[in-house]
Amino acid sequence: MSLINIFIVGFLTENIVLTKFLGLCSFLGTSNKRKNSFFMGTSVVFVTVISSIFSYLIYKYILVPFDATYLRTLMFILIIACLVKLVELFIKKVNSTLYENLGIYLPLITTNCAVLGTVLVGINSNYNLIEILVYSFASSLGYLVVIYTLSTIRERLDNGAIPKSFKDYPIALIVATIMAILFSRFG
Amino acid sequence: MKKIWNGITKENAIFVLLLGLCPALAVTTTFEKSYVMGLCVLVVLLGSNFIISLIKKIVPDLVKIPVFILIIGTFVTAIEIVLKNELPGLYDVLSIYLPLITVNCIIFGRALEVASKESVKNSILDAIGTGLGFTMALMIIGLVRELFGNNSITILSNDGLAKIFGQNLVIENVLPAFTPINIMVKPAGAFLALALLLAFINFMKSRRKKNVSN
């Protein structure tokens, strides 16, 4: 499969939020504001790409030779947790204003299913290092775009005339339904 | 008893707290997959709540989150190995959503909010309540999606639990003369089913409130 193909699959046709339902908890639970979801999305892109590379290297050169692939879930989550902590410390040291903006979202990324999900899909699809790099970037970019778009629409909907029973979560899910139908057309 | 009932109704993970949605939407295309996923989460939740409430006093705050995640991950890995050997068909179907139980917000939330604060007995009761509530919510979503999307109810399928019980049990053509709405078993249908169920619950709640105030 060519790299462009992998990019399009990760970004559009198999969008991580709309076809695999990952990263929804963070969207519905915490980030219903546009600014929040943008910061959350960019930090997810960052963490996903780096942790995919590390996970791939550890999977290929440690777990597979020692026949311990059943440990992959534990290993990957450990990598992600450590990386998030490192990124947090690094940003704190380098840029304190950025840290203030991102700070509260960083711990949440560890338990964001989009990160672990992307890593697992990448490993399951037997991609090589370059392909996994492209896939994880595309898929997390897909997350950022969808989460940002949905939160923009949600901000508008807050002031709209919506039936009382559909206020808040139901209407957000209806919007997601329509977007999922649109995205399934790309395939 | 009250604690268990609370987890099923007032503090239902899916319908009230909206936590742990990824599996609730992803694997609910058939009834069987839904309750198997629910039971897996129940087992993991029970195990992790028990262990975490036992060791809560010796874990320093700084490493709380990594330690909890590793405990949860260990239980998930155990379930993965069991399912892979006993029910390889179901293992393939659940694919990435099985390891993803590790980062399920509901298990993690319960670990932080209940298991790391309350006694062992309370944590276990809470895990049973929350887990049962989660399983039931998944069963309802799975039932609605399969019924309207495929006009069938799969209770024991051939590559799944039929291996254990010795025979399969699939009810087809539940609603006579009903054309299945294909979209309900597609990804978009998952969002739609949950949205409509939530709206229905909100509607019932506001009606009950009205009745009470009248």
GROMACS .gro file of C-alpha atoms in nm:
model
  401
    1MET     CA    1   0.000   0.000   0.000
    2SER     CA    2   0.141   0.340  -0.090
    3LEU     CA    3   0.201   0.603   0.176
    4ILE     CA    4  -0.064   0.837   0.033
    5ASN     CA    5  -0.312   0.554   0.052
    6ILE     CA    6  -0.229   0.492   0.418
    7PHE     CA    7  -0.265   0.862   0.489
    8ILE     CA    8  -0.611   0.878   0.330
    9VAL     CA    9  -0.729   0.563   0.504
   10GLY     CA   10  -0.614   0.689   0.844
   11PHE     CA   11  -0.737   1.042   0.795
   12LEU     CA   12  -1.069   0.996   0.615
   13THR     CA   13  -1.207   0.652   0.533
   14GLU     CA   14  -1.127   0.488   0.864
   15ASN     CA   15  -1.141   0.798   1.077
   16ILE     CA   16  -1.056   0.708   1.432
   17VAL     CA   17  -1.346   0.898   1.589
   18LEU     CA   18  -1.624   0.838   1.340
   19THR     CA   19  -1.563   0.477   1.239
   20LYS     CA   20  -1.369   0.337   1.535
   21PHE     CA   21  -1.534   0.551   1.808
   22LEU     CA   22  -1.207   0.622   1.987
   23GLY     CA   23  -1.143   0.935   2.190
   24LEU     CA   24  -1.513   0.998   2.239
   25CYS     CA   25  -1.502   1.010   2.617
   26SER     CA   26  -1.268   1.305   2.610
   27PHE     CA   27  -1.484   1.484   2.355
   28LEU     CA   28  -1.821   1.436   2.521
   29GLY     CA   29  -1.694   1.452   2.875
   30THR     CA   30  -1.449   1.737   2.891
   31SER     CA   31  -1.387   1.940   2.579
   32ASN     CA   32  -1.703   2.099   2.452
   33LYS     CA   33  -1.530   2.432   2.394
   34ARG     CA   34  -1.350   2.505   2.069
   35LYS     CA   35  -1.027   2.621   2.226
   36ASN     CA   36  -1.002   2.324   2.462
   37SER     CA   37  -1.057   2.070   2.187
   38PHE     CA   38  -0.792   2.234   1.970
   39PHE     CA   39  -0.527   2.212   2.244
   40MET     CA   40  -0.635   1.859   2.332
   41GLY     CA   41  -0.619   1.757   1.965
   42THR     CA   42  -0.272   1.898   1.901
   43SER     CA   43  -0.127   1.731   2.208
   44VAL     CA   44  -0.286   1.403   2.103
   45VAL     CA   45  -0.120   1.430   1.760
   46PHE     CA   46   0.214   1.488   1.926
   47VAL     CA   47   0.190   1.203   2.177
   48THR     CA   48   0.042   0.955   1.928
   49VAL     CA   49   0.316   0.999   1.670
   50ILE     CA   50   0.600   0.965   1.920
   51SER     CA   51   0.448   0.674   2.111
   52SER     CA   52   0.373   0.484   1.787
   53ILE     CA   53   0.740   0.500   1.691
   54PHE     CA   54   0.859   0.383   2.032
   55SER     CA   55   0.593   0.111   2.050
   56TYR     CA   56   0.688  -0.016   1.707
   57LEU     CA   57   1.057  -0.036   1.794
   58ILE     CA   58   0.994  -0.209   2.126
   59TYR     CA   59   0.741  -0.449   1.972
   60LYS     CA   60   0.965  -0.544   1.682
   61TYR     CA   61   1.302  -0.566   1.858
   62ILE     CA   62   1.208  -0.679   2.209
   63LEU     CA   63   0.864  -0.842   2.228
   64VAL     CA   64   0.872  -1.040   1.901
   65PRO     CA   65   1.224  -1.191   1.943
   66PHE     CA   66   1.143  -1.297   2.300
   67ASP     CA   67   0.804  -1.436   2.200
   68ALA     CA   68   0.626  -1.214   2.449
   69THR     CA   69   0.372  -1.043   2.222
   70TYR     CA   70   0.096  -1.105   2.476
   71LEU     CA   71   0.257  -0.830   2.683
   72ARG     CA   72   0.195  -0.568   2.415
   73THR     CA   73  -0.103  -0.398   2.583
   74LEU     CA   74   0.090  -0.349   2.907
   75MET     CA   75   0.403  -0.239   2.725
   76PHE     CA   76   0.226   0.016   2.504
   77ILE     CA   77   0.030   0.174   2.786
   78LEU     CA   78   0.350   0.201   2.987
   79ILE     CA   79   0.524   0.373   2.694
   80ILE     CA   80   0.235   0.615   2.653
   81ALA     CA   81   0.219   0.697   3.025
   82CYS     CA   82   0.594   0.761   3.042
   83LEU     CA   83   0.593   0.971   2.725
   84VAL     CA   84   0.307   1.186   2.845
   85LYS     CA   85   0.497   1.251   3.168
   86LEU     CA   86   0.815   1.336   2.972
   87VAL     CA   87   0.630   1.569   2.736
   88GLU     CA   88   0.472   1.737   3.035
   89LEU     CA   89   0.810   1.797   3.202
   90PHE     CA   90   0.966   1.911   2.874
   91ILE     CA   91   0.696   2.165   2.793
   92LYS     CA   92   0.701   2.293   3.150
   93LYS     CA   93   1.075   2.361   3.120
   94VAL     CA   94   1.072   2.513   2.770
   95ASN     CA   95   0.756   2.715   2.743
   96SER     CA   96   0.555   2.799   3.051
   97THR     CA   97   0.264   2.972   2.872
   98LEU     CA   98   0.213   2.667   2.652
   99TYR     CA   99   0.227   2.452   2.963
  100GLU     CA  100  -0.047   2.656   3.125
  101ASN     CA  101  -0.267   2.600   2.823
  102LEU     CA  102  -0.189   2.232   2.776
  103GLY     CA  103  -0.116   2.135   3.135
  104ILE     CA  104  -0.459   2.013   3.238
  105TYR     CA  105  -0.509   1.806   2.923
  106LEU     CA  106  -0.181   1.622   2.925
  107PRO     CA  107  -0.261   1.371   3.203
  108LEU     CA  108  -0.592   1.298   3.028
  109ILE     CA  109  -0.410   1.187   2.715
  110THR     CA  110  -0.274   0.876   2.887
  111THR     CA  111  -0.625   0.741   2.914
  112ASN     CA  112  -0.737   0.873   2.576
  113CYS     CA  113  -0.831   0.564   2.376
  114ALA     CA  114  -0.737   0.737   2.049
  115VAL     CA  115  -0.367   0.712   2.133
  116LEU     CA  116  -0.357   0.345   2.235
  117GLY     CA  117  -0.606   0.262   1.960
  118THR     CA  118  -0.388   0.414   1.687
  119VAL     CA  119  -0.082   0.231   1.816
  120LEU     CA  120  -0.268  -0.103   1.826
  121VAL     CA  121  -0.417  -0.062   1.478
  122GLY     CA  122  -0.076   0.031   1.342
  123ILE     CA  123   0.089  -0.276   1.494
  124ASN     CA  124  -0.199  -0.508   1.393
  125SER     CA  125  -0.175  -0.393   1.029
  126ASN     CA  126   0.193  -0.500   1.008
  127TYR     CA  127   0.312  -0.159   0.892
  128ASN     CA  128   0.684  -0.081   0.875
  129LEU     CA  129   0.841   0.216   1.054
  130ILE     CA  130   0.773   0.477   0.782
  131GLU     CA  131   0.419   0.350   0.729
  132ILE     CA  132   0.346   0.357   1.101
  133LEU     CA  133   0.477   0.713   1.117
  134VAL     CA  134   0.243   0.821   0.836
  135TYR     CA  135  -0.052   0.623   0.973
  136SER     CA  136  -0.025   0.757   1.327
  137PHE     CA  137   0.009   1.114   1.199
  138ALA     CA  138  -0.289   1.077   0.966
  139SER     CA  139  -0.508   0.911   1.223
  140SER     CA  140  -0.438   1.160   1.500
  141LEU     CA  141  -0.482   1.446   1.253
  142GLY     CA  142  -0.821   1.294   1.172
  143TYR     CA  143  -0.898   1.301   1.544
  144LEU     CA  144  -0.799   1.669   1.569
  145VAL     CA  145  -1.009   1.772   1.267
  146VAL     CA  146  -1.321   1.584   1.373
  147ILE     CA  147  -1.306   1.688   1.739
  148TYR     CA  148  -1.250   2.052   1.641
  149THR     CA  149  -1.531   2.052   1.385
  150LEU     CA  150  -1.774   1.886   1.624
  151SER     CA  151  -1.695   2.130   1.903
  152THR     CA  152  -1.748   2.425   1.666
  153ILE     CA  153  -2.088   2.292   1.569
  154ARG     CA  154  -2.170   2.222   1.933
  155GLU     CA  155  -2.090   2.579   2.036
  156ARG     CA  156  -2.341   2.699   1.780
  157LEU     CA  157  -2.602   2.445   1.884
  158ASP     CA  158  -2.592   2.567   2.242
  159ASN     CA  159  -2.789   2.874   2.138
  160GLY     CA  160  -3.020   2.696   1.895
  161ALA     CA  161  -3.379   2.590   1.945
  162ILE     CA  162  -3.347   2.221   2.027
  163PRO     CA  163  -3.617   1.995   2.174
  164LYS     CA  164  -3.563   1.973   2.546
  165SER     CA  165  -3.495   1.599   2.551
  166PHE     CA  166  -3.222   1.638   2.288
  167LYS     CA  167  -3.026   1.911   2.469
  168ASP     CA  168  -2.651   1.857   2.523
  169TYR     CA  169  -2.535   1.499   2.459
  170PRO     CA  170  -2.810   1.361   2.232
  171ILE     CA  171  -2.779   1.647   1.985
  172ALA     CA  172  -2.400   1.617   1.986
  173LEU     CA  173  -2.440   1.250   1.900
  174ILE     CA  174  -2.688   1.332   1.621
  175VAL     CA  175  -2.429   1.571   1.473
  176ALA     CA  176  -2.173   1.290   1.499
  177THR     CA  177  -2.418   1.061   1.317
  178ILE     CA  178  -2.445   1.298   1.023
  179MET     CA  179  -2.068   1.342   1.010
  180ALA     CA  180  -2.019   0.965   1.022
  181ILE     CA  181  -2.255   0.922   0.724
  182LEU     CA  182  -2.059   1.187   0.533
  183PHE     CA  183  -1.725   1.026   0.617
  184SER     CA  184  -1.844   0.679   0.516
  185ARG     CA  185  -1.902   0.821   0.167
  186PHE     CA  186  -1.528   0.883   0.123
  187GLY     CA  187  -1.463   0.511   0.111
  188MET     CA  188  -2.760  -0.358   4.787
  189LYS     CA  189  -2.833   0.011   4.749
  190LYS     CA  190  -2.482   0.066   4.612
  191ILE     CA  191  -2.532  -0.196   4.342
  192TRP     CA  192  -2.870  -0.055   4.244
  193ASN     CA  193  -2.719   0.295   4.222
  194GLY     CA  194  -2.455   0.175   3.977
  195ILE     CA  195  -2.722   0.026   3.753
  196THR     CA  196  -2.967   0.315   3.753
  197LYS     CA  197  -2.880   0.654   3.900
  198GLU     CA  198  -2.510   0.639   3.818
  199ASN     CA  199  -2.525   0.423   3.506
  200ALA     CA  200  -2.187   0.445   3.332
  201ILE     CA  201  -2.320   0.482   2.979
  202PHE     CA  202  -2.659   0.650   3.004
  203VAL     CA  203  -2.592   0.892   3.289
  204LEU     CA  204  -2.217   0.947   3.321
  205LEU     CA  205  -2.137   0.891   2.951
  206LEU     CA  206  -1.809   0.723   3.030
  207GLY     CA  207  -1.655   0.426   2.850
  208LEU     CA  208  -1.836   0.496   2.526
  209CYS     CA  209  -1.584   0.347   2.282
  210PRO     CA  210  -1.679  -0.018   2.336
  211ALA     CA  211  -2.044   0.073   2.384
  212LEU     CA  212  -2.057   0.207   2.029
  213ALA     CA  213  -1.801  -0.011   1.855
  214VAL     CA  214  -1.891  -0.370   1.944
  215THR     CA  215  -2.268  -0.339   1.979
  216THR     CA  216  -2.349  -0.456   1.626
  217THR     CA  217  -2.482  -0.787   1.763
  218PHE     CA  218  -2.641  -0.874   2.095
  219GLU     CA  219  -2.386  -1.144   2.174
  220LYS     CA  220  -2.080  -0.921   2.127
  221SER     CA  221  -2.243  -0.657   2.347
  222TYR     CA  222  -2.293  -0.874   2.651
  223VAL     CA  223  -1.956  -1.048   2.614
  224MET     CA  224  -1.786  -0.707   2.611
  225GLY     CA  225  -1.994  -0.599   2.910
  226LEU     CA  226  -1.894  -0.909   3.107
  227CYS     CA  227  -1.525  -0.858   3.023
  228VAL     CA  228  -1.546  -0.504   3.160
  229LEU     CA  229  -1.728  -0.633   3.470
  230VAL     CA  230  -1.451  -0.886   3.542
  231VAL     CA  231  -1.171  -0.634   3.489
  232LEU     CA  232  -1.350  -0.376   3.703
  233LEU     CA  233  -1.404  -0.625   3.985
  234GLY     CA  234  -1.040  -0.736   3.983
  235SER     CA  235  -0.888  -0.392   3.956
  236ASN     CA  236  -1.116  -0.236   4.220
  237PHE     CA  237  -1.032  -0.520   4.460
  238ILE     CA  238  -0.654  -0.501   4.416
  239ILE     CA  239  -0.641  -0.120   4.414
  240SER     CA  240  -0.845  -0.089   4.733
  241LEU     CA  241  -0.608  -0.340   4.897
  242ILE     CA  242  -0.291  -0.150   4.810
  243LYS     CA  243  -0.426   0.206   4.821
  244LYS     CA  244  -0.229   0.297   5.134
  245ILE     CA  245   0.114   0.193   5.006
  246VAL     CA  246   0.099   0.364   4.666
  247PRO     CA  247   0.246   0.717   4.668
  248ASP     CA  248   0.038   0.986   4.498
  249LEU     CA  249   0.307   1.063   4.241
  250VAL     CA  250   0.291   0.721   4.073
  251LYS     CA  251  -0.077   0.654   4.137
  252ILE     CA  252  -0.190   0.676   3.775
  253PRO     CA  253   0.079   0.451   3.620
  254VAL     CA  254   0.035   0.191   3.895
  255PHE     CA  255  -0.343   0.181   3.850
  256ILE     CA  256  -0.312   0.153   3.473
  257LEU     CA  257  -0.068  -0.135   3.506
  258ILE     CA  258  -0.302  -0.322   3.744
  259ILE     CA  259  -0.593  -0.275   3.505
  260GLY     CA  260  -0.371  -0.372   3.211
  261THR     CA  261  -0.270  -0.695   3.381
  262PHE     CA  262  -0.632  -0.805   3.420
  263VAL     CA  263  -0.705  -0.710   3.058
  264THR     CA  264  -0.406  -0.913   2.938
  265ALA     CA  265  -0.529  -1.212   3.140
  266ILE     CA  266  -0.873  -1.191   2.977
  267GLU     CA  267  -0.713  -1.149   2.635
  268ILE     CA  268  -0.514  -1.471   2.679
  269VAL     CA  269  -0.818  -1.666   2.803
  270LEU     CA  270  -1.042  -1.548   2.516
  271LYS     CA  271  -0.771  -1.606   2.257
  272ASN     CA  272  -0.736  -1.970   2.361
  273GLU     CA  273  -1.097  -2.054   2.442
  274LEU     CA  274  -1.297  -1.842   2.197
  275PRO     CA  275  -1.069  -1.735   1.910
  276GLY     CA  276  -1.370  -1.636   1.698
  277LEU     CA  277  -1.489  -1.379   1.949
  278TYR     CA  278  -1.132  -1.264   2.013
  279ASP     CA  279  -1.093  -1.175   1.645
  280VAL     CA  280  -1.428  -0.999   1.630
  281LEU     CA  281  -1.362  -0.783   1.937
  282SER     CA  282  -1.010  -0.708   1.797
  283ILE     CA  283  -0.861  -0.386   1.934
  284TYR     CA  284  -1.152  -0.313   2.167
  285LEU     CA  285  -1.040  -0.587   2.405
  286PRO     CA  286  -0.694  -0.435   2.482
  287LEU     CA  287  -0.863  -0.094   2.482
  288ILE     CA  288  -1.049  -0.188   2.803
  289THR     CA  289  -0.720  -0.084   2.968
  290VAL     CA  290  -0.792   0.281   2.895
  291ASN     CA  291  -1.167   0.260   2.943
  292CYS     CA  292  -1.258   0.576   3.134
  293ILE     CA  293  -1.516   0.402   3.351
  294ILE     CA  294  -1.268   0.155   3.501
  295PHE     CA  295  -1.011   0.425   3.555
  296GLY     CA  296  -1.268   0.662   3.699
  297ARG     CA  297  -1.389   0.400   3.946
  298ALA     CA  298  -1.028   0.326   4.048
  299LEU     CA  299  -0.960   0.693   4.122
  300GLU     CA  300  -1.293   0.783   4.276
  301VAL     CA  301  -1.389   0.473   4.472
  302ALA     CA  302  -1.120   0.207   4.502
  303SER     CA  303  -0.844   0.446   4.609
  304LYS     CA  304  -1.063   0.597   4.881
  305GLU     CA  305  -1.312   0.350   5.021
  306SER     CA  306  -1.292   0.011   5.196
  307VAL     CA  307  -1.243  -0.318   5.013
  308LYS     CA  308  -1.605  -0.423   5.063
  309ASN     CA  309  -1.744  -0.096   4.928
  310SER     CA  310  -1.512  -0.106   4.628
  311ILE     CA  311  -1.626  -0.457   4.536
  312LEU     CA  312  -1.993  -0.366   4.571
  313ASP     CA  313  -1.936  -0.056   4.360
  314ALA     CA  314  -1.758  -0.261   4.093
  315ILE     CA  315  -2.046  -0.509   4.075
  316GLY     CA  316  -2.302  -0.228   4.044
  317THR     CA  317  -2.110  -0.026   3.787
  318GLY     CA  318  -2.017  -0.338   3.588
  319LEU     CA  319  -2.375  -0.466   3.579
  320GLY     CA  320  -2.501  -0.122   3.480
  321PHE     CA  321  -2.245  -0.108   3.200
  322THR     CA  322  -2.333  -0.459   3.078
  323MET     CA  323  -2.703  -0.382   3.076
  324ALA     CA  324  -2.653  -0.056   2.889
  325LEU     CA  325  -2.447  -0.237   2.625
  326MET     CA  326  -2.711  -0.508   2.599
  327ILE     CA  327  -2.984  -0.250   2.539
  328ILE     CA  328  -2.781  -0.070   2.270
  329GLY     CA  329  -2.685  -0.402   2.110
  330LEU     CA  330  -3.044  -0.523   2.111
  331VAL     CA  331  -3.176  -0.203   1.951
  332ARG     CA  332  -2.904  -0.195   1.687
  333GLU     CA  333  -2.928  -0.559   1.586
  334LEU     CA  334  -3.306  -0.568   1.593
  335PHE     CA  335  -3.354  -0.263   1.371
  336GLY     CA  336  -3.039  -0.307   1.164
  337ASN     CA  337  -3.063  -0.678   1.088
  338ASN     CA  338  -3.403  -0.788   1.222
  339SER     CA  339  -3.242  -1.061   1.432
  340ILE     CA  340  -3.118  -1.130   1.785
  341THR     CA  341  -2.795  -1.328   1.820
  342ILE     CA  342  -2.771  -1.489   2.162
  343LEU     CA  343  -2.516  -1.765   2.096
  344SER     CA  344  -2.339  -1.747   1.759
  345ASN     CA  345  -2.142  -2.018   1.582
  346ASP     CA  346  -1.793  -1.866   1.614
  347GLY     CA  347  -1.868  -1.734   1.962
  348LEU     CA  348  -2.029  -1.882   2.269
  349ALA     CA  349  -2.197  -2.170   2.083
  350LYS     CA  350  -1.866  -2.352   2.128
  351ILE     CA  351  -1.919  -2.361   2.503
  352PHE     CA  352  -2.292  -2.426   2.514
  353GLY     CA  353  -2.287  -2.679   2.231
  354GLN     CA  354  -2.552  -2.515   2.012
  355ASN     CA  355  -2.617  -2.181   1.854
  356LEU     CA  356  -2.917  -1.963   1.925
  357VAL     CA  357  -3.003  -1.694   1.675
  358ILE     CA  358  -3.355  -1.558   1.647
  359GLU     CA  359  -3.421  -1.432   1.295
  360ASN     CA  360  -3.711  -1.232   1.153
  361VAL     CA  361  -3.812  -1.105   1.494
  362LEU     CA  362  -4.042  -0.843   1.350
  363PRO     CA  363  -4.245  -0.991   1.063
  364ALA     CA  364  -4.265  -0.784   0.743
  365PHE     CA  365  -4.003  -0.536   0.864
  366THR     CA  366  -3.728  -0.419   0.630
  367PRO     CA  367  -3.403  -0.380   0.829
  368ILE     CA  368  -3.258  -0.030   0.842
  369ASN     CA  369  -2.907  -0.106   0.727
  370ILE     CA  370  -2.751   0.204   0.879
  371MET     CA  371  -2.815   0.087   1.234
  372VAL     CA  372  -2.537  -0.174   1.214
  373LYS     CA  373  -2.301   0.075   1.043
  374PRO     CA  374  -2.085   0.314   1.253
  375ALA     CA  375  -2.328   0.604   1.203
  376GLY     CA  376  -2.609   0.393   1.348
  377ALA     CA  377  -2.419   0.356   1.674
  378PHE     CA  378  -2.424   0.731   1.731
  379LEU     CA  379  -2.788   0.749   1.626
  380ALA     CA  380  -2.897   0.464   1.855
  381LEU     CA  381  -2.722   0.615   2.157
  382ALA     CA  382  -2.857   0.964   2.082
  383LEU     CA  383  -3.214   0.838   2.057
  384LEU     CA  384  -3.184   0.625   2.373
  385LEU     CA  385  -3.043   0.922   2.568
  386ALA     CA  386  -3.318   1.150   2.441
  387PHE     CA  387  -3.577   0.888   2.537
  388ILE     CA  388  -3.434   0.865   2.890
  389ASN     CA  389  -3.435   1.246   2.921
  390PHE     CA  390  -3.794   1.251   2.800
  391MET     CA  391  -3.906   0.990   3.054
  392LYS     CA  392  -3.723   1.174   3.332
  393SER     CA  393  -3.889   1.508   3.257
  394ARG     CA  394  -4.230   1.340   3.233
  395ARG     CA  395  -4.184   1.177   3.569
  396LYS     CA  396  -4.080   1.510   3.723
  397LYS     CA  397  -4.393   1.672   3.581
  398ASN     CA  398  -4.611   1.399   3.729
  399VAL     CA  399  -4.449   1.442   4.068
  400SER     CA  400  -4.494   1.821   4.073
  401ASN     CA  401  -4.857   1.789   3.965
   0.00000   0.00000   0.00000
